Coordinates of C-alpha atoms in Angstrom, one line a residue:
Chain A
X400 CA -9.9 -9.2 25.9
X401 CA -12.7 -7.9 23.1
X402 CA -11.6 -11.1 21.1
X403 CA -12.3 -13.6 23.8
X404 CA -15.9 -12.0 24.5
X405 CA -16.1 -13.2 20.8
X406 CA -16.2 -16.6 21.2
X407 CA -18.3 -16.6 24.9
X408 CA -21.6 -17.4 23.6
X409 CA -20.9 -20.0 21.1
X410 CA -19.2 -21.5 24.1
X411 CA -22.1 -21.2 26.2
X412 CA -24.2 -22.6 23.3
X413 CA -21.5 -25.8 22.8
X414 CA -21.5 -26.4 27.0
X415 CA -25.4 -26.6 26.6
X416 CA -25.1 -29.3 23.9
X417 CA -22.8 -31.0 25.7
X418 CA -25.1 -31.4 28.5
X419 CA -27.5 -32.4 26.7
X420 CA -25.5 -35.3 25.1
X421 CA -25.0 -36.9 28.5
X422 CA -26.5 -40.8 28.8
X423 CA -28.1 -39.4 31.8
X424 CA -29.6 -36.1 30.8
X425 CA -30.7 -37.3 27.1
X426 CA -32.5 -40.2 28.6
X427 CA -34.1 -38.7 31.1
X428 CA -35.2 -36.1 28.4
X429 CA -36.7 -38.7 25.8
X430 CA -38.0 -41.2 28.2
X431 CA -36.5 -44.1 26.4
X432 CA -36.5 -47.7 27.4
X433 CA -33.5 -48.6 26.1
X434 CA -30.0 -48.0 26.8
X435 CA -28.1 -44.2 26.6
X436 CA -24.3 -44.5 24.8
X437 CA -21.9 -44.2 28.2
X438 CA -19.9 -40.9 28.5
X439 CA -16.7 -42.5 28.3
X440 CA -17.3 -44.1 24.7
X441 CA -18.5 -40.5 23.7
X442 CA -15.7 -38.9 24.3
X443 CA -13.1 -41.2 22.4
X444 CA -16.0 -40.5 19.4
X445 CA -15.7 -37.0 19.7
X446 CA -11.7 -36.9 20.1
X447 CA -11.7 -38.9 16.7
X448 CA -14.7 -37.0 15.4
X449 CA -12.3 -33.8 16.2
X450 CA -9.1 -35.5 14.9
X451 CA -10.9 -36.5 11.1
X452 CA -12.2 -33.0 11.0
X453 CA -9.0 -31.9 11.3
X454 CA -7.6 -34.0 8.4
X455 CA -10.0 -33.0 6.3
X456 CA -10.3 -29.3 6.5
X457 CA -6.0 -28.9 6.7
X458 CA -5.3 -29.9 3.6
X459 CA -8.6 -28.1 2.2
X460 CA -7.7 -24.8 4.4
X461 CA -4.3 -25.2 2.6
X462 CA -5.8 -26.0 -1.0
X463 CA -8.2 -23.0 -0.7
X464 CA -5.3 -20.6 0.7
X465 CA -3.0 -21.9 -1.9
X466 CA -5.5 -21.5 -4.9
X467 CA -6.8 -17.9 -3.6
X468 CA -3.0 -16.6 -3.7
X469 CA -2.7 -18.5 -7.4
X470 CA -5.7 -16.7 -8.8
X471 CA -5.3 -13.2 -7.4
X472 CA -1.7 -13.6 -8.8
X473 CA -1.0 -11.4 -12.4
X474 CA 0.3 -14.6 -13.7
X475 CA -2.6 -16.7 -12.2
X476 CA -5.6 -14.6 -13.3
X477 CA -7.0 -16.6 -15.9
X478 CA -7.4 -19.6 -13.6
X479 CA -10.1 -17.9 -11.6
X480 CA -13.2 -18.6 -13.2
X481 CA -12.0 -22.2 -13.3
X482 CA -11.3 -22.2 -9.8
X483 CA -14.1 -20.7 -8.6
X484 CA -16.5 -23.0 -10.9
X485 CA -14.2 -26.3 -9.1
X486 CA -14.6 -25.2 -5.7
X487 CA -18.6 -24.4 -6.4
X488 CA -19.2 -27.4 -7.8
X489 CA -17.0 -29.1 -5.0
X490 CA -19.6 -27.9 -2.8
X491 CA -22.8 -28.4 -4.6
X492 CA -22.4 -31.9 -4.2
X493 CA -24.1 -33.3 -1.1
X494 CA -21.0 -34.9 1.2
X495 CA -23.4 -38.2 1.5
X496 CA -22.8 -38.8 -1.8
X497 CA -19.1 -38.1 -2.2
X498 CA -18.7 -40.8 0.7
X499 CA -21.1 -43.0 -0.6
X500 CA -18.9 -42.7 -4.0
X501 CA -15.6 -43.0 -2.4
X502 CA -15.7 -46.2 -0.3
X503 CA -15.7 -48.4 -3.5
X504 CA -12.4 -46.6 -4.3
X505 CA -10.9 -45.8 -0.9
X506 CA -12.9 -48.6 0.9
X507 CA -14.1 -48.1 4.5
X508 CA -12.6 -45.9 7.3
X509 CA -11.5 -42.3 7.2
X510 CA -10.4 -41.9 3.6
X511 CA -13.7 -41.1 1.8
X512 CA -15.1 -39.0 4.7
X513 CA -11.3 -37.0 4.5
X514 CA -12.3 -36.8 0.7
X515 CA -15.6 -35.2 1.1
X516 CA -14.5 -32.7 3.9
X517 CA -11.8 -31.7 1.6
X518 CA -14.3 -31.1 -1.3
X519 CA -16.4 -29.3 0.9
X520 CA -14.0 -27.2 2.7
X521 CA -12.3 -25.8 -0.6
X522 CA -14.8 -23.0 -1.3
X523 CA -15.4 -21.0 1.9
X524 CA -11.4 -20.7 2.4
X525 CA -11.1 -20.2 -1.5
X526 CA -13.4 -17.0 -1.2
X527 CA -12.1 -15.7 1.9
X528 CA -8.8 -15.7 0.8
X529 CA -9.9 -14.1 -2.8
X530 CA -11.8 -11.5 -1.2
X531 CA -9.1 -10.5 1.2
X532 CA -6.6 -10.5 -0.8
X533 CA -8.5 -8.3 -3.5
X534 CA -9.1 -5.6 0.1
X535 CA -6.3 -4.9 0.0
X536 CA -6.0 -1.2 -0.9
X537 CA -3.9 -0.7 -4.6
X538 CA -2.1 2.1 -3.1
X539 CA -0.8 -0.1 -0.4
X540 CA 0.2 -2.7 -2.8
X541 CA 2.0 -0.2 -5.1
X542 CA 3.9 1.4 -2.1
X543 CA 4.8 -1.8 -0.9
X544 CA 6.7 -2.4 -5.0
X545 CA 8.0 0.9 -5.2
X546 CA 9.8 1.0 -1.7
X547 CA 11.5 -2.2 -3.1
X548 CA 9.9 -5.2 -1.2
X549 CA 10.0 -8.1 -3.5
X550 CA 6.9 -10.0 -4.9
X551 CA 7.1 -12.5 -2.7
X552 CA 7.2 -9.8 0.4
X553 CA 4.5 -7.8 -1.1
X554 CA 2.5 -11.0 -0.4
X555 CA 3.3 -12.5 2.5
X556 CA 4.2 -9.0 4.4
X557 CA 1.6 -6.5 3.1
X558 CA -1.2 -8.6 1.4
X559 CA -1.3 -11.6 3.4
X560 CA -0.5 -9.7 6.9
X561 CA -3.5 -7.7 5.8
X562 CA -5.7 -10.4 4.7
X563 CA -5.1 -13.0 7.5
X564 CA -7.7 -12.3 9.2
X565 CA -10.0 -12.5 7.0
X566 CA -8.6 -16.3 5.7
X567 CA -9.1 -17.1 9.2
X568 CA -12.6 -16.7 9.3
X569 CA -13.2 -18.3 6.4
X570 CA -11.0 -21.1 7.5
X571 CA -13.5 -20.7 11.0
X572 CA -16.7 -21.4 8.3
X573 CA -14.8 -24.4 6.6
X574 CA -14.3 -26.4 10.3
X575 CA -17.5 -25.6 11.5
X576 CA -18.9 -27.2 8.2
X577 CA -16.2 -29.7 8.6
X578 CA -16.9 -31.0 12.2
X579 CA -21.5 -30.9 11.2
X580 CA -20.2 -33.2 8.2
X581 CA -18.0 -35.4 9.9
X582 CA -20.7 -37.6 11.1
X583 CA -21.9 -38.6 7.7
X584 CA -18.1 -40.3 7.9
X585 CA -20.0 -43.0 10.3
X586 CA -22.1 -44.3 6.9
X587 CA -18.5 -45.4 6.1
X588 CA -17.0 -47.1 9.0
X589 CA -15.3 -44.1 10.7
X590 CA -15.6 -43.9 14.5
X591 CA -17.0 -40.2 15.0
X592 CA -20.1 -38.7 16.7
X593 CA -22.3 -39.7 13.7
X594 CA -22.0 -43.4 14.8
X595 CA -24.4 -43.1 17.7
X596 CA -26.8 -41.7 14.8
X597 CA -26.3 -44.4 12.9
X598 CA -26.6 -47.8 15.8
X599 CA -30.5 -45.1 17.1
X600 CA -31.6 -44.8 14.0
X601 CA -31.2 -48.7 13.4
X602 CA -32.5 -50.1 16.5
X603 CA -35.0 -46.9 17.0
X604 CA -33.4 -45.7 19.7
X605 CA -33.8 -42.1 19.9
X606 CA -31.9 -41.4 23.2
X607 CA -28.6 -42.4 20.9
X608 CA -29.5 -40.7 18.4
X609 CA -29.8 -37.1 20.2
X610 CA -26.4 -37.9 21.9
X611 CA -25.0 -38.3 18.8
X612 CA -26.5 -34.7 16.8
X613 CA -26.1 -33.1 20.4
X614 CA -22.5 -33.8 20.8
X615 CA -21.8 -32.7 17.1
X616 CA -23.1 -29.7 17.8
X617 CA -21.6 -29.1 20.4
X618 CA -18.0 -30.0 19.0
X619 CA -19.1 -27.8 16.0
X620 CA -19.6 -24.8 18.4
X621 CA -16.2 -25.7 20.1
X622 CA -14.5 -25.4 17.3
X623 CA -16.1 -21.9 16.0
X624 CA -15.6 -20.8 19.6
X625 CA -11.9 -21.4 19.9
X626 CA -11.3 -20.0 16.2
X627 CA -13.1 -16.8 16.8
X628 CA -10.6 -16.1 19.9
X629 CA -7.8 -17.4 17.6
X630 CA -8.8 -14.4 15.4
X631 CA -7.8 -11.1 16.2
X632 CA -10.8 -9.1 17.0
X633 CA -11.2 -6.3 13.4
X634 CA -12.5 -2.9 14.3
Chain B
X802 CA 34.6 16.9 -18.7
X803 CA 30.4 16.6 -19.0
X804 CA 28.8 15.4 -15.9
X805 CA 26.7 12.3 -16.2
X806 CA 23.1 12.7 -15.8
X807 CA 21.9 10.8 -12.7
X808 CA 18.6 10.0 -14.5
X809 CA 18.3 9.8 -18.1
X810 CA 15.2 9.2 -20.0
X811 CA 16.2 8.1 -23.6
X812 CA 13.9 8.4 -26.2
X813 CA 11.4 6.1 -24.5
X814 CA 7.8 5.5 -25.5
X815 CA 5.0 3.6 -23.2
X816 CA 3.0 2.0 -24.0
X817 CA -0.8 0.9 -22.2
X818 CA -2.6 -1.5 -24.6
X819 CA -3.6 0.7 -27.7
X820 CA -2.6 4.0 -26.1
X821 CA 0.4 5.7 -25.3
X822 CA 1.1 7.1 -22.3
X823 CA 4.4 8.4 -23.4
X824 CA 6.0 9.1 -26.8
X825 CA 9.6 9.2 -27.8
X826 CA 10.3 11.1 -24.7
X827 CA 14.0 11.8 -23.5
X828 CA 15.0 13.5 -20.6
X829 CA 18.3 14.9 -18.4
X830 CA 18.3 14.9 -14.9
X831 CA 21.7 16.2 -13.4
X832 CA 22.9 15.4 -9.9
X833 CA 21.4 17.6 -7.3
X834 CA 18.5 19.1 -9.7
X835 CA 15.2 19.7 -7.9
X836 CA 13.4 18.8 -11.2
X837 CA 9.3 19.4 -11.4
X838 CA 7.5 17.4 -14.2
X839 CA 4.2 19.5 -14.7
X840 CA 0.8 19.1 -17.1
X841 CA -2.9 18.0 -17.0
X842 CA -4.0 14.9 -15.6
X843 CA -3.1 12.1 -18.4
X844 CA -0.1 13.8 -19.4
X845 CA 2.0 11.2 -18.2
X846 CA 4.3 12.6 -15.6
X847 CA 3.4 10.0 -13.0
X848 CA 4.5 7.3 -15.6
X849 CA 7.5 9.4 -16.7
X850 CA 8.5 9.5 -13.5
X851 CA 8.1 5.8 -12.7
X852 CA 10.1 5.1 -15.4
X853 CA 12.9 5.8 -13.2
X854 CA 12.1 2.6 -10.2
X855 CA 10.9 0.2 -13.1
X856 CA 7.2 0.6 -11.9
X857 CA 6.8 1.3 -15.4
X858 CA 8.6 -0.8 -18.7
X859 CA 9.2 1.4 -21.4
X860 CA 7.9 -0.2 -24.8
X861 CA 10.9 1.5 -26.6
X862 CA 14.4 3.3 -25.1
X863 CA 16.0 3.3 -22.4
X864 CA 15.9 4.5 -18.9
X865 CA 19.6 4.8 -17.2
X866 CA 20.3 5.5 -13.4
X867 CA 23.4 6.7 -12.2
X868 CA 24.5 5.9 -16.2
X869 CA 22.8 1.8 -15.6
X870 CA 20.4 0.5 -17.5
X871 CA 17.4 -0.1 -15.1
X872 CA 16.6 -2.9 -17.7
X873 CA 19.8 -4.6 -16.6
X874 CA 18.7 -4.0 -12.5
X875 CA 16.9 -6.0 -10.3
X876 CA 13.9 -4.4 -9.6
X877 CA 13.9 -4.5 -5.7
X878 CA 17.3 -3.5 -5.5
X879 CA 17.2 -0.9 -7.9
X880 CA 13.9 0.4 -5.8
X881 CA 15.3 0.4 -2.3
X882 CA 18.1 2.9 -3.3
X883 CA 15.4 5.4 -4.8
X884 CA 13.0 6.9 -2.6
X885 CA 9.8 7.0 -3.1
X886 CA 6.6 9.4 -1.5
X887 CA 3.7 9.1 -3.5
X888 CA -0.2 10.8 -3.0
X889 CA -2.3 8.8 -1.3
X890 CA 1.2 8.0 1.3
X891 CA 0.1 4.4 1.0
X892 CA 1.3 3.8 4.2
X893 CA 1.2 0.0 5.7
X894 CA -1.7 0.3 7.8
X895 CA -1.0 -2.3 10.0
X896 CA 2.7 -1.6 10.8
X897 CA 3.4 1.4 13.3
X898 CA 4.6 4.7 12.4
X899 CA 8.5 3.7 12.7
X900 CA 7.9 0.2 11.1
X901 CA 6.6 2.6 8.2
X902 CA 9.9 4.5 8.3
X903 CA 12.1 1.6 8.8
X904 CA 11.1 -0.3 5.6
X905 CA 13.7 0.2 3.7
X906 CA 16.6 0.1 5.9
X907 CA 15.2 -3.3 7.2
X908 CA 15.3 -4.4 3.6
X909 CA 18.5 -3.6 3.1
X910 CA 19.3 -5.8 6.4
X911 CA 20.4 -2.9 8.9
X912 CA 20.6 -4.0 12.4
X913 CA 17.8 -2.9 14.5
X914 CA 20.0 -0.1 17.1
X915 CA 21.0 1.4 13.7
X916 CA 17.4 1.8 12.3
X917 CA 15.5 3.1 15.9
X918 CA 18.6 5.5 15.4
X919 CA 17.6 6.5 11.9
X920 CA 13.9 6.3 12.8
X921 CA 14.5 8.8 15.0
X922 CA 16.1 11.0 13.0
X923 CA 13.8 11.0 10.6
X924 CA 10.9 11.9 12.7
X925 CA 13.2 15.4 13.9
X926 CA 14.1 16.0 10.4
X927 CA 10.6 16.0 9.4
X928 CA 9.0 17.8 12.9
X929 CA 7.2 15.1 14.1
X930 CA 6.6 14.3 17.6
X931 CA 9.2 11.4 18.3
X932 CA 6.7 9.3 20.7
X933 CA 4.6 9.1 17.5
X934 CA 6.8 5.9 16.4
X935 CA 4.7 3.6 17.8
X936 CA 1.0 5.0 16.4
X937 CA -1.0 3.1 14.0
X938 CA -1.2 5.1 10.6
X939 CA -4.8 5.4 11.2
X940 CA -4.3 7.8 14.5
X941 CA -2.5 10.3 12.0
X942 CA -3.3 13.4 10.7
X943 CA -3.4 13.8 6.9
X944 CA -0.6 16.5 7.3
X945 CA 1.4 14.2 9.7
X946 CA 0.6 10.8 7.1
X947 CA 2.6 12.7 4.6
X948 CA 5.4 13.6 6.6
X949 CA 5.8 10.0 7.8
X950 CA 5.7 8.8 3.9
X951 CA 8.8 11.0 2.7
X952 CA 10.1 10.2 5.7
X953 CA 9.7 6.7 4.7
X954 CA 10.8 8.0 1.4
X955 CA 14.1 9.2 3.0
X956 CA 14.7 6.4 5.3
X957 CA 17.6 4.9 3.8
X958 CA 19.0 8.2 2.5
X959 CA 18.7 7.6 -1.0
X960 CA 20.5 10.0 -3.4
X961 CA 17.3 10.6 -5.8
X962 CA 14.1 10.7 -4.5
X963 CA 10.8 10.7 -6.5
X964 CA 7.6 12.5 -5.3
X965 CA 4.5 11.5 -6.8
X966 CA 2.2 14.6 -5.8
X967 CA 3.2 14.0 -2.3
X968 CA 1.0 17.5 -0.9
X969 CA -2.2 16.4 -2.8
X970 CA -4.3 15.4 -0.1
X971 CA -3.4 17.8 2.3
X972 CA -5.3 21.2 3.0
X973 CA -3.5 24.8 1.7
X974 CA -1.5 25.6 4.9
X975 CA -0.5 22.1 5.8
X976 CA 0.8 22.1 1.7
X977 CA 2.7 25.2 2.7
X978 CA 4.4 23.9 5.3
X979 CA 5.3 20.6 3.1
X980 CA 6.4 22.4 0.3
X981 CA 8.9 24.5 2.9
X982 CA 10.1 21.2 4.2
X983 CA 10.7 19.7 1.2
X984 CA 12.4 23.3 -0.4
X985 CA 14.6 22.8 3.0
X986 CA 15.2 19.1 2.7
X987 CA 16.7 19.6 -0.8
X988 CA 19.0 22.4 0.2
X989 CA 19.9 20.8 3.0
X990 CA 20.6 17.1 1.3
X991 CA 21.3 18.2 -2.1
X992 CA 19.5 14.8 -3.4
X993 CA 18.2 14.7 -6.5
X994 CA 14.5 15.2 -6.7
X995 CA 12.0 14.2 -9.0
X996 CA 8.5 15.7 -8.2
X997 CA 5.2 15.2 -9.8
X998 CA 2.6 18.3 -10.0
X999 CA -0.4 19.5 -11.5
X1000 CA 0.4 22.6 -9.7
X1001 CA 2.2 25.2 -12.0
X1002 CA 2.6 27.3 -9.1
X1003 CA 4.3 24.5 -6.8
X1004 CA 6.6 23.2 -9.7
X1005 CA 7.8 27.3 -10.2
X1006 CA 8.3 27.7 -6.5
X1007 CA 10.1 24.4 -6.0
X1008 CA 11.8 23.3 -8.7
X1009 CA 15.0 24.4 -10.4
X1010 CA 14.3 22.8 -13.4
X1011 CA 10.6 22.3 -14.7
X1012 CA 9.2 19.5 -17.7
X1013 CA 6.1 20.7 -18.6
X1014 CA 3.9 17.5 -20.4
X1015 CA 0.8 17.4 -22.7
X1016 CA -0.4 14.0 -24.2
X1017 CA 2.5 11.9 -23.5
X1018 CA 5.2 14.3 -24.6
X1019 CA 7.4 17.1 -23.2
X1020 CA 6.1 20.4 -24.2
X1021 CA 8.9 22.4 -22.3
X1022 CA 12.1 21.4 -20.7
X1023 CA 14.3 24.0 -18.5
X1024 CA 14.6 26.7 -16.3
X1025 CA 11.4 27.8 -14.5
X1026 CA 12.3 31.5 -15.7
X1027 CA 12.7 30.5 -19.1
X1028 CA 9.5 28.7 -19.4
X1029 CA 7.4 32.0 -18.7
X1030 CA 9.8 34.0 -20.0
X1031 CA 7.8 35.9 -23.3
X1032 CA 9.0 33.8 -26.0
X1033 CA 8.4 30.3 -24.3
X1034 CA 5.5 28.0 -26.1
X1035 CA 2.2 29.4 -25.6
X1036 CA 0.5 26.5 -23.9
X1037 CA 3.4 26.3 -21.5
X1038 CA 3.2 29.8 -21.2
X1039 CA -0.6 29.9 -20.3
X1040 CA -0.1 26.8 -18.2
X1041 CA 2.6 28.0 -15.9
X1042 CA 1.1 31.9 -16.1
X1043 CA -1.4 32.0 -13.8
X1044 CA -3.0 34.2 -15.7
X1045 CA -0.2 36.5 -15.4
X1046 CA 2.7 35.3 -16.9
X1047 CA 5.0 38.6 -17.2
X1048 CA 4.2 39.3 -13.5
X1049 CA 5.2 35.5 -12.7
X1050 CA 8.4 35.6 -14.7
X1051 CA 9.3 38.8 -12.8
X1052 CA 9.0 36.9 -10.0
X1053 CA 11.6 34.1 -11.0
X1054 CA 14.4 36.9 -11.9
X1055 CA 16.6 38.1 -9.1
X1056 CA 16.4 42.0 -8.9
X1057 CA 20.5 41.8 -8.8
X1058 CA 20.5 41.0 -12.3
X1059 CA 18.8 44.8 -13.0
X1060 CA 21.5 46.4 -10.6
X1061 CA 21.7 49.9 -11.8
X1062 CA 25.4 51.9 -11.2
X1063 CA 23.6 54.8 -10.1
X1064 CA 23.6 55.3 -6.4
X1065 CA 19.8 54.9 -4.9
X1066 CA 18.5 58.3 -3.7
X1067 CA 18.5 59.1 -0.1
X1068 CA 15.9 57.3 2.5
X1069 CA 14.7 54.9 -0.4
X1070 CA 13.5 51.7 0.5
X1071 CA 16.1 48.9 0.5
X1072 CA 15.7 45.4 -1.4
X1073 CA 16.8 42.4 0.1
X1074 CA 19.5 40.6 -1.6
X1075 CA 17.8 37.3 -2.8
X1076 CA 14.4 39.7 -4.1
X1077 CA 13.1 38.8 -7.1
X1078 CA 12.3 41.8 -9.5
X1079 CA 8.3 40.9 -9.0
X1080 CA 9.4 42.1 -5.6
X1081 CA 11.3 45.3 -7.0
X1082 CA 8.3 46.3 -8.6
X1083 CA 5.8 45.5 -5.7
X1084 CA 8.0 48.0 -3.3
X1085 CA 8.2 50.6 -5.9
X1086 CA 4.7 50.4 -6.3
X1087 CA 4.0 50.9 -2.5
X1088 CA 6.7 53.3 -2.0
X1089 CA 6.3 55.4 -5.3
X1090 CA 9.5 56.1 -5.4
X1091 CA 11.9 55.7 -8.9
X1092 CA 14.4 53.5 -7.7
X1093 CA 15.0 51.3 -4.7
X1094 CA 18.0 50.4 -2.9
X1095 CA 19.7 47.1 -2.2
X1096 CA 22.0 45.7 0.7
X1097 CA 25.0 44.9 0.7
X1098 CA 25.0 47.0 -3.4
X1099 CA 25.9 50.7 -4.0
X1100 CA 23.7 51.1 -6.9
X1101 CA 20.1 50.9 -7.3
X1102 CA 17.2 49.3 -8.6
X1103 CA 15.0 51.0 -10.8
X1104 CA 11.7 50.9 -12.5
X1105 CA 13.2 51.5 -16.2
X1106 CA 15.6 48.2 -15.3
X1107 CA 12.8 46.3 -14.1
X1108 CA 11.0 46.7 -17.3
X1109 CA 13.9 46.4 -19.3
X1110 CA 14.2 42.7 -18.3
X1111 CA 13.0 41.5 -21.9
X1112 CA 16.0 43.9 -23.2

């Protein structure tokens, strides 16, 4: 019960956006002359808005889970600074620019907004998963070896059973982050929730373009919403 | 025919960067020994003793179990047939009470009837409340944490069992009780038991064969008598003495041994048969009398064969 009372007011908060990214609501609200973007059109946006967030923060979720049990490993503790430097760097860099860099190479569509979601999606799950992992108590650990349990089920049966929820919420930070940045995918070509943005901001039509931020945020809180009940509620 | 040592520490040396924990250290342990490795913090007993499971790779020697070369073992394996109960009970904090228990046995692939039958076992064997199987470690006491860990430790009744200071964190009567359970455990088991103390006291009361340790190597090696006895090594001596050494090695004598032919005179007090001399002298103190009786003996006890102990 106590974890879905977690997620109730970023609910509330992502039902409020969504009203106010209705055609009828946002132009009623900024008195515009032209044009709101229909519902029906929105939604398709914001089901492939959801669907390239997804495909770009899986494979970073899995990089950053992957490289956090790498670097907290005895054999893999030299790659940390390295790591953490990558993934800093990774997300230093503005996502504008890494799609604005990748469509000469990728071209238009989903792939250079995938890239730049991945990049940006690396660190949060990357330092979640470190810190976690390093909770863990030593004693635990150590009990775990001396009772007999192999490397592989010290980690995935004390130390990752123990960490998991914290990896989820970093993995909760990454898709939140993912699904804000998704929009800047419409610069490339990719249908999402950024391309009602894009057509306001061209013909200075203001009613699009709070549709457009309003329904990202709302999707944004949806997602945050539904990953904080996901998450088993810590005490 | 000389009976194999179950553990056998061969002239091993450990080293930790530019220190050694250990150095050229070899030690027997035979089948069935309730053996106490004793000394100051840093003396490396815990290390000694986790030579044995491979949580520790000598830098030189060898380490045999049950007359293998743990070098030769794999590591899990070797671990799951050795228990193990250490301080801090390192318990998995987010399995229940008889997940805890049933570690090992799960390991080892036991079907699940066979381990809620061993769990439950366990949790008699070791006086704990059977409906506590499905608690959280966090809901138990300190006292009760420890029991759960050797139970742990005992789960998949392992011939030797190693006990890194498992009464530690535990208050004085709580330790009591442990220390009973454990004495009572090993008589009633006869497993092999390696146990890890800074308590002199604890490794005289328990053991039946004491390793005393200072600096990485073993100071004193035998019979918990012998080590306090007069002509034992000074520092072992003073560490195992309490301050009282001849009093304590008194203590560790049985009074049988000064059986006197001599009838005891009539009405004096009578010794039970497993008193230690320490106890001779504490009820000829009380009673004033010369000599004391003893159960089950015609002769009697007396002050002069008390004292003649060194003779």
């Amino acid at each position: 019960m106590k974890r879905f009372r977690r997620g109730v007011p970023a609910l509330l908060l992502a039902l409020g956006l969504a009203v106010l990214a209705m055609p009828e609501v946002a132009a009623w609200l900024m008195g515009g002359t032209q044009g709101p973007y229909p519902a029906a059109r929105l939604l398709d946006l914001a089901l492939d808005h959801a669907a390239l967030s997804l495909a770009g923060v899986l494979p970073a979720g899995l990089l950053g889970l992957v490289l956090g049990v790498v670097v907290t490993r005895p054999g893999g503790r030299g790659l940390r600074p390295a790591a953490d430097a990558a993934a800093a760097v990774a997300q230093a860099v503005p996502p504008i620019v890494v799609v604005a860099l990748a469509v000469p190479a990728f071209g238009f569509g989903w792939a250079p907004t995938i890239l730049a979601l991945m990049l940006y999606g690396i660190m949060p799950v990357l330092r979640a998963t470190v810190g976690a992992l390093e909770a863990v108590p030593p004693e635990t650990r150590l009990a775990a070896e001396a009772v007999g349990l192999s490397p592989r089920q010290v980690l995935q049966e004390v130390e990752l059973a123990l960490a998991w929820p914290l990896v989820l919420d970093g993995l909760r930070v990454a898709l939140v982050l993912a699904v804000a940045t998704t929009a800047v995918g419409a610069l490339a070509g990719a249908a999402t929730l950024g391309t009602p943005i894009v057509i306001g901001l061209q013909n200075q039509n203001q009613v699009l373009v709070l549709q457009g931020a309003a329904a990202t945020a709302a999707l944004a809180f949806l997602a945050d919403a539904l990953l904080l009940m996901a998450v088993p509620a810590r005490d | 025919m000389i009976a194999q040592p179950v553990i056998a520490i061969e002239g091993v040396t450990v080293r930790f960067g530019t220190t050694d924990a250990l150095r050229d250290v070899t030690l027997h342990v035979k089948a069935g020994e309730f053996c106490a490795l004793v000394g100051p913090s840093g003396s490396g007993k815990s290390t000694l003793m986790r030579l044995v499971n491979r949580l520790v790779v000598p830098s030189a020697g060898q380490v045999r179990v049950r007359g293998q070369d743990v070098a030769t073992l794999p590591a899990p394996a070797l671990r799951r047939s050795i228990g193990y109960a250490m301080q801090s009970v390192g318990l998995f904090p987010h399995r229940t009470v008889a997940e805890n228990i049933g570690t090992v046995p799960r390991l080892l692939g036991w079907d699940a009837p066979r381990i809620a039958r061993r769990v439950e076992e366990l949790l008699a064997l070791l006086r704990l409340d059977p409906a506590m199987g499905v608690r959280l470690p966090r809901a138990l006491s300190g006292g009760q944490a420890q029991r759960v860990g050797i139970a742990r430790a005992l789960a998949a009744d392992p011939d030797i069992l190693l006990m890194d200071e498992p009464f530690g964190a535990v208050d004085p009567i709580t330790r009591r009780e442990l220390r009973a359970e454990t004495r009572r455990i090993h008589a009633e088991t006869g497993k092999t038991i390696l146990l890890v103390t800074h308590d002199p006291e604890e490794a005289l009361e328990l053991a039946s064969h004491v390793v005393v340790l200072r600096d990485g190597r073993i100071e004193a090696d035998g019979a918990p008598a012998d080590l306090v006895a007069p002509d034992a090594a000074p520092f072992v001596r003073e560490l195992l003495g309490g301050g009282q050494p001849g009093l304590r090695w008194l203590s560790l004598l049985p009074a049988r041994g000064a059986l006197d032919p001599r009838p005891a005179p009539v009405g004096a007090a009578m010794l039970a048969r497993n008193a230690s001399l320490a106890d001779a002298l504490s009820v000829l103190a009380e009673s004033g009398d010369e000599a004391l009786g003893m159960e089950g003996e015609k002769g009697s006890v007396r002050a002069e064969g008390i004292l003649g102990a060194r003779r």
